[in-house]
Short mmCIF file of C-alpha atoms and ligand atoms in Angstrom, two decimals:
data_model
loop_
_atom_site.label_atom_id
_atom_site.label_comp_id
_atom_site.label_asym_id
_atom_site.label_seq_id
_atom_site.Cartn_x
_atom_site.Cartn_y
_atom_site.Cartn_z
CA UNK A 74 -16.84 13.40 2.92
CA UNK A 75 -15.66 13.13 6.52
CA UNK A 76 -12.33 11.34 6.87
CA UNK A 77 -12.86 7.71 7.89
CA UNK A 78 -11.72 6.80 11.39
CA UNK A 79 -10.00 3.56 10.40
CA UNK A 80 -8.92 2.58 13.94
CA UNK A 81 -12.49 2.91 15.24
CA UNK A 82 -13.81 0.90 12.29
CA UNK A 83 -11.34 -1.89 13.03
CA UNK A 84 -12.21 -1.80 16.75
CA UNK A 85 -15.95 -1.84 16.10
CA UNK A 86 -15.53 -4.81 13.75
CA UNK A 87 -13.48 -6.61 16.42
CA UNK A 88 -10.65 -6.67 13.90
CA UNK A 89 -8.50 -4.79 16.40
CA UNK A 90 -8.56 -6.30 19.87
CA UNK A 91 -7.20 -4.63 23.00
CA UNK A 92 -6.01 -6.60 25.99
CA UNK A 93 -2.97 -8.73 26.75
CA UNK A 94 -2.08 -11.18 24.01
CA UNK A 95 0.41 -13.94 23.41
CA UNK A 96 1.41 -13.69 19.74
CA UNK A 97 2.47 -16.63 17.59
CA UNK A 98 6.03 -15.26 17.79
CA UNK A 99 5.96 -15.87 21.56
CA UNK A 100 6.00 -12.12 22.28
CA UNK A 101 3.31 -10.24 24.20
CA UNK A 102 1.28 -7.27 22.99
CA UNK A 103 -1.57 -5.03 24.15
CA UNK A 104 -3.14 -5.31 20.68
CA UNK A 105 -4.11 -8.04 18.29
CA UNK A 106 -5.12 -7.51 14.70
CA UNK A 107 -7.54 -9.95 13.07
CA UNK A 108 -7.60 -8.15 9.74
CA UNK A 109 -10.18 -10.35 7.97
CA UNK A 110 -12.84 -9.35 10.52
CA UNK A 111 -13.07 -5.79 9.23
CA UNK A 112 -14.26 -7.16 5.88
CA UNK A 113 -17.03 -9.25 7.42
CA UNK A 114 -19.44 -6.42 6.70
CA UNK A 115 -19.71 -5.75 2.96
CA UNK A 116 -20.71 -2.14 3.75
CA UNK A 117 -17.51 -1.61 5.75
CA UNK A 118 -15.47 -3.31 3.03
CA UNK A 119 -16.90 -0.87 0.45
CA UNK A 120 -16.26 2.15 2.68
CA UNK A 121 -12.63 1.15 3.20
CA UNK A 122 -12.06 0.38 -0.48
CA UNK A 123 -13.58 3.67 -1.58
CA UNK A 124 -11.33 5.56 0.86
CA UNK A 125 -8.32 3.62 -0.44
CA UNK A 126 -9.28 4.33 -4.08
CA UNK A 127 -9.55 8.04 -3.25
CA UNK A 128 -6.14 7.99 -1.53
CA UNK A 129 -4.58 6.34 -4.62
CA UNK A 130 -6.29 8.78 -6.99
CA UNK A 131 -4.95 11.76 -5.01
CA UNK A 132 -1.41 10.61 -5.78
CA UNK A 133 -2.24 10.38 -9.45
CA UNK A 134 0.38 7.72 -10.15
CA UNK A 135 -0.82 6.68 -13.58
CA UNK A 136 -3.77 5.02 -15.24
CA UNK A 137 -4.55 1.65 -13.65
CA UNK A 138 -6.11 -1.12 -15.77
CA UNK A 139 -6.46 -3.85 -13.18
CA UNK A 140 -5.97 -4.98 -9.61
CA UNK A 141 -4.31 -8.27 -8.69
CA UNK A 142 -4.36 -9.75 -5.20
CA UNK A 143 -2.56 -12.70 -3.67
CA UNK A 144 -5.06 -15.30 -2.43
CA UNK A 145 -6.46 -15.71 0.12
CA UNK A 146 -5.92 -12.65 2.27
CA UNK A 147 -6.05 -10.06 -0.50
CA UNK A 148 -9.10 -11.25 -2.42
CA UNK A 149 -11.89 -9.31 -0.70
CA UNK A 150 -9.87 -6.12 -0.34
CA UNK A 151 -8.63 -6.38 -3.93
CA UNK A 152 -12.07 -7.06 -5.35
CA UNK A 153 -13.59 -4.13 -3.45
CA UNK A 154 -10.76 -1.82 -4.53
CA UNK A 155 -11.24 -2.87 -8.17
CA UNK A 156 -14.95 -2.14 -7.83
CA UNK A 157 -14.25 1.28 -6.31
CA UNK A 158 -11.76 2.10 -9.09
CA UNK A 159 -13.90 0.66 -11.88
CA UNK A 160 -11.23 -1.75 -13.14
CA UNK A 161 -11.00 -5.52 -13.49
CA UNK A 162 -9.79 -7.85 -10.77
CA UNK A 163 -7.73 -11.05 -10.84
CA UNK A 164 -5.90 -13.02 -8.18
CA UNK A 165 -2.83 -15.19 -7.93
CA UNK A 166 -2.69 -18.25 -5.70
CA UNK A 167 -0.04 -20.53 -4.33
CA UNK A 168 0.20 -24.01 -5.81
CA UNK A 169 2.68 -26.24 -3.97
CA UNK A 170 4.26 -23.12 -2.51
CA UNK A 171 4.65 -21.28 -5.82
CA UNK A 172 2.53 -18.21 -6.66
CA UNK A 173 0.69 -18.64 -9.96
CA UNK A 174 -2.06 -17.14 -12.10
CA UNK A 175 -4.72 -19.76 -12.82
CA UNK A 176 -8.45 -20.08 -13.61
CA UNK A 177 -8.14 -18.59 -17.09
CA UNK A 178 -7.05 -15.17 -15.82
CA UNK A 179 -4.84 -13.37 -18.34
CA UNK A 180 -2.50 -10.38 -18.37
CA UNK A 181 -2.15 -8.22 -21.48
CA UNK A 182 1.24 -6.93 -22.51
CA UNK A 183 1.93 -3.59 -20.81
CA UNK A 184 -1.29 -3.69 -18.76
CA UNK A 185 -1.02 -1.48 -15.67
CA UNK A 186 -1.54 -3.22 -12.34
CA UNK A 187 -1.80 -2.42 -8.66
CA UNK A 188 -1.24 -5.32 -6.26
CA UNK A 189 -3.70 -5.24 -3.34
CA UNK A 190 -3.62 -6.92 0.08
CA UNK A 191 -5.86 -6.57 3.14
CA UNK A 192 -2.79 -5.93 5.26
CA UNK A 193 0.89 -5.67 4.38
CA UNK A 194 3.32 -7.19 6.86
CA UNK A 195 6.63 -7.89 5.10
CA UNK A 196 4.87 -7.74 1.72
CA UNK A 197 6.18 -11.18 0.71
CA UNK A 198 2.96 -12.47 -0.93
CA UNK A 199 2.29 -9.12 -2.62
CA UNK A 200 5.81 -9.17 -4.07
CA UNK A 201 5.31 -12.72 -5.40
CA UNK A 202 2.04 -11.62 -7.04
CA UNK A 203 3.85 -8.67 -8.62
CA UNK A 204 6.55 -11.00 -9.97
CA UNK A 205 3.89 -13.21 -11.61
CA UNK A 206 2.25 -10.18 -13.27
CA UNK A 207 5.60 -8.83 -14.47
CA UNK A 208 6.64 -12.24 -15.81
CA UNK A 209 3.39 -12.39 -17.82
CA UNK A 210 4.06 -8.99 -19.42
CA UNK A 211 2.08 -6.69 -17.11
CA UNK A 212 3.47 -3.56 -15.49
CA UNK A 213 3.12 -3.23 -11.71
CA UNK A 214 2.84 0.43 -10.74
CA UNK A 215 2.44 0.03 -7.00
CA UNK A 216 0.97 -1.75 -4.02
CA UNK A 217 -2.17 -1.07 -2.02
CA UNK A 218 -3.49 -2.32 1.31
CA UNK A 219 -6.20 -1.38 3.74
CA UNK A 220 -3.63 -1.46 6.51
CA UNK A 221 0.14 -1.63 6.91
CA UNK A 222 2.04 -3.19 9.81
CA UNK A 223 4.73 -0.52 9.72
CA UNK A 224 7.42 -2.85 8.34
CA UNK A 225 7.13 -1.59 4.76
CA UNK A 226 7.09 2.15 4.11
CA UNK A 227 3.81 3.76 2.97
CA UNK A 228 3.85 6.58 0.45
CA UNK A 229 2.84 9.20 3.05
CA UNK A 230 4.80 7.88 6.01
CA UNK A 231 8.00 9.41 7.36
CA UNK A 232 9.38 6.17 8.77
CA UNK A 233 11.80 3.97 6.84
CA UNK A 234 11.21 0.36 5.83
CA UNK A 235 12.46 -2.23 8.31
CA UNK A 236 15.13 -4.72 7.14
CA UNK A 237 12.56 -7.54 6.80
CA UNK A 238 10.43 -5.47 4.34
CA UNK A 239 10.20 -7.19 0.96
CA UNK A 240 8.38 -4.64 -1.21
CA UNK A 241 10.54 -2.83 -3.78
CA UNK A 242 11.25 0.69 -2.50
CA UNK A 243 10.95 2.34 -5.95
CA UNK A 244 7.21 1.54 -6.11
CA UNK A 245 4.61 3.28 -3.91
CA UNK A 246 2.65 1.52 -1.17
CA UNK A 247 -0.77 3.03 -0.50
CA UNK A 248 -2.40 2.11 2.82
CA UNK A 249 -5.21 3.66 4.82
CA UNK A 250 -3.67 3.11 8.22
CA UNK A 251 -0.45 2.06 9.92
CA UNK A 252 -0.85 -0.49 12.68
CA UNK A 253 2.52 -0.84 14.33
CA UNK A 254 2.29 -1.98 17.92
CA UNK A 255 4.95 -2.52 20.56
CA UNK A 256 5.58 -6.17 21.34
CA UNK A 257 7.56 -7.47 24.31
CA UNK A 258 9.44 -10.57 25.36
CA UNK A 259 7.43 -11.99 28.30
CA UNK A 260 10.14 -11.05 30.86
CA UNK A 261 9.87 -7.39 29.86
CA UNK A 262 6.11 -7.19 29.27
CA UNK A 263 4.55 -4.25 31.20
CA UNK A 264 1.16 -6.00 31.15
CA UNK A 265 2.60 -9.09 32.84
CA UNK A 266 4.12 -6.74 35.44
CA UNK A 267 0.61 -5.42 36.12
CA UNK A 268 -0.33 -9.00 36.97
CA UNK A 269 -2.61 -9.95 34.07
CA UNK A 270 -2.25 -13.14 32.05
CA UNK A 271 -1.52 -13.05 28.32
CA UNK A 272 -4.13 -14.90 26.28
CA UNK A 273 -3.71 -16.53 22.91
CA UNK A 274 -6.05 -14.77 20.46
CA UNK A 275 -8.61 -17.23 19.18
CA UNK A 276 -8.54 -19.32 22.34
CA UNK A 277 -11.79 -17.75 23.51
CA UNK A 278 -13.51 -17.90 20.16
CA UNK A 279 -12.05 -14.59 18.95
ZN1 ZN B 117 2.63 -10.02 29.03
#
């Protein structure tokens, strides 16, 4: 099978926008990632999940029994990955700020889990999901995501984790693509210097 061009898939799905953006941090960037958009097409979601499953299999970490995702962001990606790997799928959700396993989902003692997200930024929610699974007797063998923001270190990446990364470094992170973009304070933004105006993503119905 031809290697998937993840960047093009994200662009075609309008999940990766190019332009001049004002981010919620107040910084400017030439790119904006709307990661949920890439999963709008179930066919694309399957393609991505199958590629991710293949990537995980190649590293042969261990037998996986189940996938767990933190709601809401990880649910579609996690479900599709579970389908591609032929294992069961559960999700954790936050109740009054605390990550929990609800809805009758159970974890067997020693059951092997991967925690899946659509995109890993600091990995905070994924880590909380992993802590819930571990507390309930499961064994978390690693983390998976369709995309990584370049803060946490992927298994096949040369770069180190950034200080704000929350995922444990002794467990692998599998991701299909790294999306780490330069961001600028407005005074130093090269796009502002070219005379264009930064727009807030979403303000034009994006
Ligand atoms: Zn700017």
